[in-house]
CSV table of C-alpha atoms in Angstrom, one decimal:
chain,number,residue,atom,x,y,z
A,1,UNK,CA,-0.3,0.1,-0.3
A,2,UNK,CA,1.5,3.8,-1.0
A,3,UNK,CA,0.6,6.8,1.5
A,4,UNK,CA,0.9,10.3,-0.2
A,5,UNK,CA,1.2,12.9,3.0
A,6,UNK,CA,1.2,16.6,2.4
A,7,UNK,CA,4.0,17.3,4.9
A,8,UNK,CA,3.1,20.9,4.8
A,9,UNK,CA,0.0,21.1,5.9
A,10,UNK,CA,-1.2,21.7,10.1
A,11,UNK,CA,-0.2,24.2,11.9
A,12,UNK,CA,3.1,23.4,13.5
A,13,UNK,CA,4.2,22.2,10.1
A,14,UNK,CA,6.0,20.6,8.5
A,15,UNK,CA,8.3,19.2,11.2
A,16,UNK,CA,5.6,18.3,13.3
A,17,UNK,CA,3.9,15.9,10.4
A,18,UNK,CA,7.2,14.5,8.5
A,19,UNK,CA,7.9,13.5,13.1
A,20,UNK,CA,4.5,11.7,12.5
A,21,UNK,CA,5.5,9.9,9.2
A,22,UNK,CA,8.6,8.5,10.8
A,23,UNK,CA,6.6,7.7,14.1
A,24,UNK,CA,4.2,5.8,11.7
A,25,UNK,CA,6.6,4.2,9.8
A,26,UNK,CA,5.4,1.0,12.3
A,27,UNK,CA,2.2,1.0,11.4
A,28,UNK,CA,2.9,-0.2,8.4
A,29,UNK,CA,3.9,-3.0,6.6
A,30,UNK,CA,7.8,-3.7,5.2
A,31,UNK,CA,5.6,-3.5,1.3
A,32,UNK,CA,4.3,-0.4,2.3
A,33,UNK,CA,5.2,2.7,1.4
A,34,UNK,CA,5.0,6.7,3.0
A,35,UNK,CA,5.2,9.5,0.3
A,36,UNK,CA,6.2,12.5,2.2
A,37,UNK,CA,4.1,15.6,-0.6
A,38,UNK,CA,6.4,19.1,-0.1
A,39,UNK,CA,9.1,21.5,-1.2
A,40,UNK,CA,12.1,18.2,-1.7
A,41,UNK,CA,15.1,20.0,0.0
A,42,UNK,CA,13.7,20.8,3.4
A,43,UNK,CA,12.3,17.2,3.9
A,44,UNK,CA,16.1,16.1,2.7
A,45,UNK,CA,16.5,18.6,5.6
A,46,UNK,CA,14.8,16.9,8.1
A,47,UNK,CA,15.4,12.8,7.8
A,48,UNK,CA,19.0,13.9,7.7
A,49,UNK,CA,18.9,16.1,11.1
A,50,UNK,CA,17.0,13.1,12.0
A,51,UNK,CA,19.2,11.0,10.5
A,52,UNK,CA,16.0,8.2,9.8
A,53,UNK,CA,17.2,6.4,6.1
A,54,UNK,CA,13.6,4.5,5.8
A,55,UNK,CA,13.2,2.9,2.3
A,56,UNK,CA,9.1,2.9,3.1
A,57,UNK,CA,9.8,7.0,2.6
A,58,UNK,CA,10.0,8.6,-1.1
A,59,UNK,CA,10.1,12.3,-1.7
A,60,UNK,CA,7.2,13.9,-3.9
A,61,UNK,CA,8.6,17.3,-4.6
A,62,UNK,CA,6.0,19.8,-4.6
A,63,UNK,CA,7.5,23.9,-4.0
A,64,UNK,CA,3.8,25.1,-3.1
A,65,UNK,CA,2.0,25.5,-0.2
A,66,UNK,CA,-1.8,25.8,0.1
A,67,UNK,CA,-1.9,28.4,3.6
A,68,UNK,CA,-4.7,28.2,6.0
A,69,UNK,CA,-6.2,31.9,5.9
A,70,UNK,CA,-6.5,31.4,1.4
A,71,UNK,CA,-9.9,30.8,-1.0
A,72,UNK,CA,-9.5,26.8,-1.0
A,73,UNK,CA,-11.4,27.2,-4.9
A,74,UNK,CA,-9.4,30.0,-6.1
A,75,UNK,CA,-5.7,28.4,-3.9
A,76,UNK,CA,-6.0,24.9,-5.9
A,77,UNK,CA,-6.4,26.4,-9.4
A,78,UNK,CA,-4.0,28.6,-9.1
A,79,UNK,CA,-1.0,26.6,-7.2
A,80,UNK,CA,-1.6,23.4,-9.4
A,81,UNK,CA,2.3,22.9,-7.7
A,82,UNK,CA,1.0,22.9,-3.7
A,83,UNK,CA,1.6,20.1,-1.5
A,84,UNK,CA,-2.4,19.5,-1.1
A,85,UNK,CA,-3.4,19.3,-4.9
A,86,UNK,CA,-0.1,17.3,-6.4
A,87,UNK,CA,-1.0,14.8,-2.6
A,88,UNK,CA,-5.1,15.4,-4.5
A,89,UNK,CA,-3.7,14.1,-7.8
A,90,UNK,CA,-1.7,11.1,-7.0
A,91,UNK,CA,-4.0,9.5,-4.8
A,92,UNK,CA,-7.4,9.9,-8.0
A,93,UNK,CA,-7.5,7.7,-10.3
A,94,UNK,CA,-5.9,9.3,-13.3
A,95,UNK,CA,-2.3,8.7,-11.8
A,96,UNK,CA,-0.7,6.1,-13.0
A,97,UNK,CA,-0.8,2.7,-11.1
A,98,UNK,CA,2.6,2.1,-10.6
A,99,UNK,CA,2.6,6.1,-9.0
A,100,UNK,CA,-0.8,6.2,-6.8
A,101,UNK,CA,-1.6,6.5,-3.7
A,102,UNK,CA,-4.3,4.5,-1.9
A,103,UNK,CA,-4.9,7.5,0.3
A,104,UNK,CA,-3.8,10.6,0.9
A,105,UNK,CA,-4.2,12.1,4.1
A,106,UNK,CA,-3.1,15.6,5.4
A,107,UNK,CA,-4.1,18.3,8.0
A,108,UNK,CA,-3.8,21.6,6.0
A,109,UNK,CA,-7.1,23.8,4.6
A,110,UNK,CA,-9.7,21.8,5.1
A,111,UNK,CA,-12.2,23.9,2.2
A,112,UNK,CA,-8.5,23.4,-0.2
A,113,UNK,CA,-8.2,19.6,0.9
A,114,UNK,CA,-12.2,19.5,-0.3
A,115,UNK,CA,-11.9,21.6,-3.1
A,116,UNK,CA,-8.7,19.4,-3.6
A,117,UNK,CA,-10.4,16.4,-3.4
A,118,UNK,CA,-13.5,16.9,-5.6
A,119,UNK,CA,-11.1,18.4,-8.8
A,120,UNK,CA,-8.8,15.8,-9.2
A,121,UNK,CA,-10.2,12.5,-7.2
A,122,UNK,CA,-13.9,13.3,-8.7
A,123,UNK,CA,-16.6,10.8,-7.2
A,124,UNK,CA,-17.7,7.6,-6.2
A,125,UNK,CA,-20.4,7.2,-8.3
A,126,UNK,CA,-24.0,8.3,-8.0
A,127,UNK,CA,-22.6,10.5,-4.8
A,128,UNK,CA,-23.6,14.3,-5.1
A,129,UNK,CA,-21.9,16.0,-2.9
A,130,UNK,CA,-18.7,14.8,-0.4
A,131,UNK,CA,-18.4,15.0,3.4
A,132,UNK,CA,-16.4,14.8,5.7
A,133,UNK,CA,-17.4,12.6,8.5
A,134,UNK,CA,-15.1,11.7,12.3
A,135,UNK,CA,-15.4,9.3,14.3
A,136,UNK,CA,-16.6,11.1,17.6
A,137,UNK,CA,-15.9,9.6,21.3
A,138,UNK,CA,-18.7,9.6,24.0
A,139,UNK,CA,-19.3,7.4,26.9
A,140,UNK,CA,-21.0,4.9,26.1
A,141,UNK,CA,-18.6,4.4,22.2
A,142,UNK,CA,-17.3,6.2,19.2
A,143,UNK,CA,-19.9,7.2,16.9
A,144,UNK,CA,-19.7,9.4,13.2
A,145,UNK,CA,-20.5,12.9,12.4
A,146,UNK,CA,-21.1,13.7,8.8
A,147,UNK,CA,-21.1,16.4,7.3
A,148,UNK,CA,-18.5,18.2,10.3
A,149,UNK,CA,-17.9,21.1,7.7
A,150,UNK,CA,-17.5,19.9,3.4
A,151,UNK,CA,-21.0,20.7,2.1
A,152,UNK,CA,-22.4,24.5,4.4
A,153,UNK,CA,-25.4,24.3,2.2
A,154,UNK,CA,-26.8,20.9,0.9
A,155,UNK,CA,-30.1,19.2,-0.4
A,156,UNK,CA,-32.0,16.9,1.1
A,157,UNK,CA,-30.4,13.9,-1.9
A,158,UNK,CA,-26.9,14.4,0.0
A,159,UNK,CA,-27.7,14.8,3.8
A,160,UNK,CA,-29.6,11.6,3.1
A,161,UNK,CA,-26.0,9.9,1.4
A,162,UNK,CA,-24.9,10.7,4.3
A,163,UNK,CA,-26.0,8.5,6.0
A,164,UNK,CA,-26.0,5.7,3.3
A,165,UNK,CA,-21.5,6.3,3.1
A,166,UNK,CA,-21.7,6.9,7.0
A,167,UNK,CA,-23.8,4.0,7.7
A,168,UNK,CA,-21.1,1.2,5.5
A,169,UNK,CA,-18.3,3.4,7.5
A,170,UNK,CA,-19.2,2.0,11.1
A,171,UNK,CA,-19.7,-1.1,9.9
A,172,UNK,CA,-16.8,-1.6,8.0
A,173,UNK,CA,-14.8,0.1,10.2
A,174,UNK,CA,-16.0,0.5,13.8
A,175,UNK,CA,-17.0,-3.0,13.5
A,176,UNK,CA,-21.4,-1.9,14.7
A,177,UNK,CA,-22.8,-4.4,13.0
A,178,UNK,CA,-26.3,-2.6,12.6
A,179,UNK,CA,-25.7,1.5,13.3
A,180,UNK,CA,-28.3,3.2,14.0
A,181,UNK,CA,-29.1,7.2,12.1
A,182,UNK,CA,-30.3,9.5,13.2
A,183,UNK,CA,-30.4,13.2,11.1
A,184,UNK,CA,-29.7,17.1,14.0
A,185,UNK,CA,-32.5,19.1,14.9
A,186,UNK,CA,-33.8,21.6,16.0
A,187,UNK,CA,-36.4,19.1,18.2
A,188,UNK,CA,-37.5,14.9,18.0
A,189,UNK,CA,-40.8,16.0,17.8
A,190,UNK,CA,-41.7,15.2,13.9
A,191,UNK,CA,-43.3,18.7,13.2
A,192,UNK,CA,-40.3,20.6,14.0
A,193,UNK,CA,-37.6,20.9,11.3
A,194,UNK,CA,-37.5,22.2,8.2
A,195,UNK,CA,-38.2,21.7,4.4
A,196,UNK,CA,-35.1,20.1,4.0
A,197,UNK,CA,-34.8,17.9,7.2
A,198,UNK,CA,-38.6,16.7,6.6
A,199,UNK,CA,-37.8,14.9,3.2
A,200,UNK,CA,-34.0,13.8,4.6
A,201,UNK,CA,-36.2,12.5,6.8
A,202,UNK,CA,-39.2,10.4,4.2
A,203,UNK,CA,-36.0,9.1,2.3
A,204,UNK,CA,-33.7,6.8,5.6
A,205,UNK,CA,-36.9,6.2,6.5
A,206,UNK,CA,-38.0,4.1,3.3
A,207,UNK,CA,-33.8,3.3,2.9
A,208,UNK,CA,-32.7,-0.2,2.9
A,209,UNK,CA,-30.9,-2.5,5.6
A,210,UNK,CA,-30.6,2.0,7.3
A,211,UNK,CA,-31.9,1.7,11.2
A,212,UNK,CA,-33.4,5.3,10.7
A,213,UNK,CA,-34.2,6.1,14.5
A,214,UNK,CA,-35.2,9.4,13.7
A,215,UNK,CA,-34.2,13.2,14.7
A,216,UNK,CA,-31.6,13.5,17.6
A,217,UNK,CA,-30.8,17.4,18.6
A,218,UNK,CA,-28.2,18.5,20.3
A,219,UNK,CA,-27.8,18.0,23.7
A,220,UNK,CA,-28.2,14.4,23.0
A,221,UNK,CA,-25.2,13.6,20.7
A,222,UNK,CA,-23.5,11.8,23.0
A,223,UNK,CA,-26.2,10.4,25.4
A,224,UNK,CA,-25.4,6.6,23.0
A,225,UNK,CA,-29.0,7.2,20.8
A,226,UNK,CA,-27.0,7.3,17.6
A,227,UNK,CA,-24.0,5.3,15.8
A,228,UNK,CA,-25.0,8.0,12.6
A,229,UNK,CA,-25.7,11.2,12.7
A,230,UNK,CA,-26.3,13.6,9.9
A,231,UNK,CA,-26.1,17.2,9.6
A,232,UNK,CA,-25.2,19.8,7.5
A,233,UNK,CA,-21.0,21.0,7.0
A,234,UNK,CA,-21.6,24.4,8.8
A,235,UNK,CA,-24.1,22.8,12.1
A,236,UNK,CA,-20.8,20.2,12.2
A,237,UNK,CA,-18.3,21.8,12.2
A,238,UNK,CA,-19.6,24.7,14.7
A,239,UNK,CA,-21.0,21.2,16.5
A,240,UNK,CA,-17.7,19.6,16.2
A,241,UNK,CA,-15.6,22.8,17.1
A,242,UNK,CA,-18.2,22.9,20.3
A,243,UNK,CA,-17.8,20.0,21.7
A,244,UNK,CA,-13.8,19.8,21.7
A,245,UNK,CA,-13.6,23.6,23.3
A,246,UNK,CA,-16.7,22.2,26.0
A,247,UNK,CA,-14.4,19.0,26.9
A,248,UNK,CA,-11.4,21.3,27.5
A,249,UNK,CA,-12.8,23.8,29.5
A,250,UNK,CA,-14.6,21.0,31.6
A,251,UNK,CA,-10.9,19.4,31.9
A,252,UNK,CA,-9.2,22.8,33.2
A,253,UNK,CA,-12.5,23.7,34.9
A,254,UNK,CA,-12.1,20.7,36.9
A,255,UNK,CA,-8.4,20.4,37.2
A,256,UNK,CA,-8.5,23.7,39.0
A,257,UNK,CA,-10.8,23.2,41.4
A,258,UNK,CA,-9.2,19.9,42.9
A,259,UNK,CA,-6.5,21.5,43.0
A,260,UNK,CA,-7.2,24.8,44.9
A,261,UNK,CA,-9.3,22.5,47.2
A,262,UNK,CA,-6.2,19.5,48.0
A,263,UNK,CA,-3.4,20.1,46.5
A,264,UNK,CA,-3.0,16.1,46.9
A,265,UNK,CA,-5.8,15.3,45.6
A,266,UNK,CA,-5.0,16.3,42.4
A,267,UNK,CA,-1.9,13.1,42.5
A,268,UNK,CA,-4.7,11.2,42.8
A,269,UNK,CA,-6.9,12.5,40.6
A,270,UNK,CA,-4.6,12.1,38.1
A,271,UNK,CA,-5.0,8.8,36.3
A,272,UNK,CA,-8.0,9.2,36.7
A,273,UNK,CA,-7.8,12.4,34.1
A,274,UNK,CA,-5.8,11.0,32.1
A,275,UNK,CA,-7.6,7.6,31.4
A,276,UNK,CA,-11.0,10.1,30.5
A,277,UNK,CA,-8.6,12.1,28.5
A,278,UNK,CA,-7.9,9.3,25.7
A,279,UNK,CA,-11.1,8.7,25.9
A,280,UNK,CA,-12.3,11.5,24.3
A,281,UNK,CA,-9.0,12.3,23.4
A,282,UNK,CA,-9.3,13.5,18.9
A,283,UNK,CA,-6.2,12.2,18.0
A,284,UNK,CA,-7.0,8.6,19.0
A,285,UNK,CA,-8.3,8.6,15.4
A,286,UNK,CA,-5.7,11.0,14.0
A,287,UNK,CA,-7.7,12.6,11.0
A,288,UNK,CA,-11.8,12.2,8.8
A,289,UNK,CA,-12.3,10.9,5.8
A,290,UNK,CA,-14.0,12.8,3.1
A,291,UNK,CA,-16.4,10.4,2.3
A,292,UNK,CA,-17.7,10.2,-1.7
A,293,UNK,CA,-14.7,10.6,-3.4
A,294,UNK,CA,-13.2,8.5,-5.1
A,295,UNK,CA,-10.5,7.2,-3.7
A,296,UNK,CA,-9.3,7.5,0.7
A,297,UNK,CA,-8.4,10.7,2.0
A,298,UNK,CA,-8.1,11.2,5.0
A,299,UNK,CA,-8.8,15.5,5.9
A,300,UNK,CA,-5.9,15.7,10.2
A,301,UNK,CA,-6.9,18.6,13.1
A,302,UNK,CA,-4.7,21.6,11.7
A,303,UNK,CA,-2.7,21.1,15.7
A,304,UNK,CA,-1.7,17.8,14.4
A,305,UNK,CA,0.9,16.9,16.7
A,306,UNK,CA,3.1,14.1,15.3
A,307,UNK,CA,1.1,11.1,17.0
A,308,UNK,CA,-2.5,13.0,15.2
A,309,UNK,CA,-0.2,12.4,12.3
A,310,UNK,CA,0.4,8.7,13.7
A,311,UNK,CA,-2.6,7.6,14.1
A,312,UNK,CA,-3.8,9.0,11.0
A,313,UNK,CA,-1.3,6.6,9.3
A,314,UNK,CA,-2.4,3.8,11.2
A,315,UNK,CA,-7.2,3.9,10.6
A,316,UNK,CA,-6.0,5.3,6.8
A,317,UNK,CA,-4.3,1.8,6.4
A,318,UNK,CA,-7.2,0.1,7.3
A,319,UNK,CA,-10.2,2.3,6.1
A,320,UNK,CA,-8.5,0.7,2.7
A,321,UNK,CA,-7.7,-3.4,3.2
A,322,UNK,CA,-11.4,-2.4,4.9
A,323,UNK,CA,-12.9,-1.8,1.6
A,324,UNK,CA,-14.9,1.4,2.6
A,325,UNK,CA,-15.1,2.6,0.1
A,326,UNK,CA,-15.5,-0.1,-2.3
A,327,UNK,CA,-19.0,-0.7,0.6
A,328,UNK,CA,-20.2,2.9,0.2
A,329,UNK,CA,-20.1,2.9,-3.4
A,330,UNK,CA,-22.0,-0.4,-3.4
A,331,UNK,CA,-24.2,0.9,-0.8
A,332,UNK,CA,-25.6,4.3,-3.3
A,333,UNK,CA,-25.9,2.2,-5.9
A,334,UNK,CA,-28.3,-0.1,-4.1
A,335,UNK,CA,-30.6,2.8,-2.9
A,336,UNK,CA,-30.3,4.8,-6.0
A,337,UNK,CA,-33.6,3.9,-7.4
A,338,UNK,CA,-34.7,6.0,-4.3
A,339,UNK,CA,-33.7,8.6,-4.7
A,340,UNK,CA,-35.7,12.0,-6.8
A,341,UNK,CA,-33.9,13.4,-9.8
A,342,UNK,CA,-31.8,16.6,-8.9
A,343,UNK,CA,-29.6,19.0,-9.7
A,344,UNK,CA,-26.8,18.0,-7.4
């Protein structure tokens, strides 16, 4: 298997990304390769500094960089030699088999990753709009939120396909035999929600093989009542970042209260806090797959650490090995007859 990594993506690139790649080698087999995409000189210098000489590492020169604040569409079109665009290209079926990557990973500009993924990889047959599926931890086990930022203004059929693809992802990657699919709404009552929400509800209800459990409110997101939660990219991204910020604030508040109450108690509480944090750490999976592109792209957090990238390499390899894309394409094709014609 060949996995390509954008070494220039992320707040602490390229150092943190390259260190993560070095650590991620332990998740690869002797036959696998890791393509480091970025400025050749900078990559070679870092390899030399760290004394890394592994035959499984190769360099794909990409001299340009798309910054976090750049306009995604404009940057992708104007910077064909950027690490994100070059990475997406070698992960596409437009590339020769000898140089094609089975999967690609970036912690760079999310919009640029989505744009480059769609432009270079195209879409799986039948898929209208790719969506980002984030695996979110909860006290009741992992769940999937889709979309988390790729499609802020979806149509009902887009949301419906997120439910189909998210359900396939939960079965294949998380090993859930019958994932429960819910639709994020402002209330659980049938009469609530926009026209798009209600149309999506009807499509999910009519979909064979989907265990649709109804609407879910934001406060129930982590209650364990659903395994796959479908929403638009605007709300999904806001929910994701709110959850990350809230979790961090709660941990800080608890720690401060315990230290002020009894510093010695903090020594006893620390192992518990570490265990809880480990179960709710977004670094665990490393990245989120862009579901619906005709290839495998994982988008990692901008604040990725070396362990984030190493875990992304592990998860990505597992994703490809399990044939998740093939399963999603199969399920989308099965459900195509339910769809009403749309201007995709």
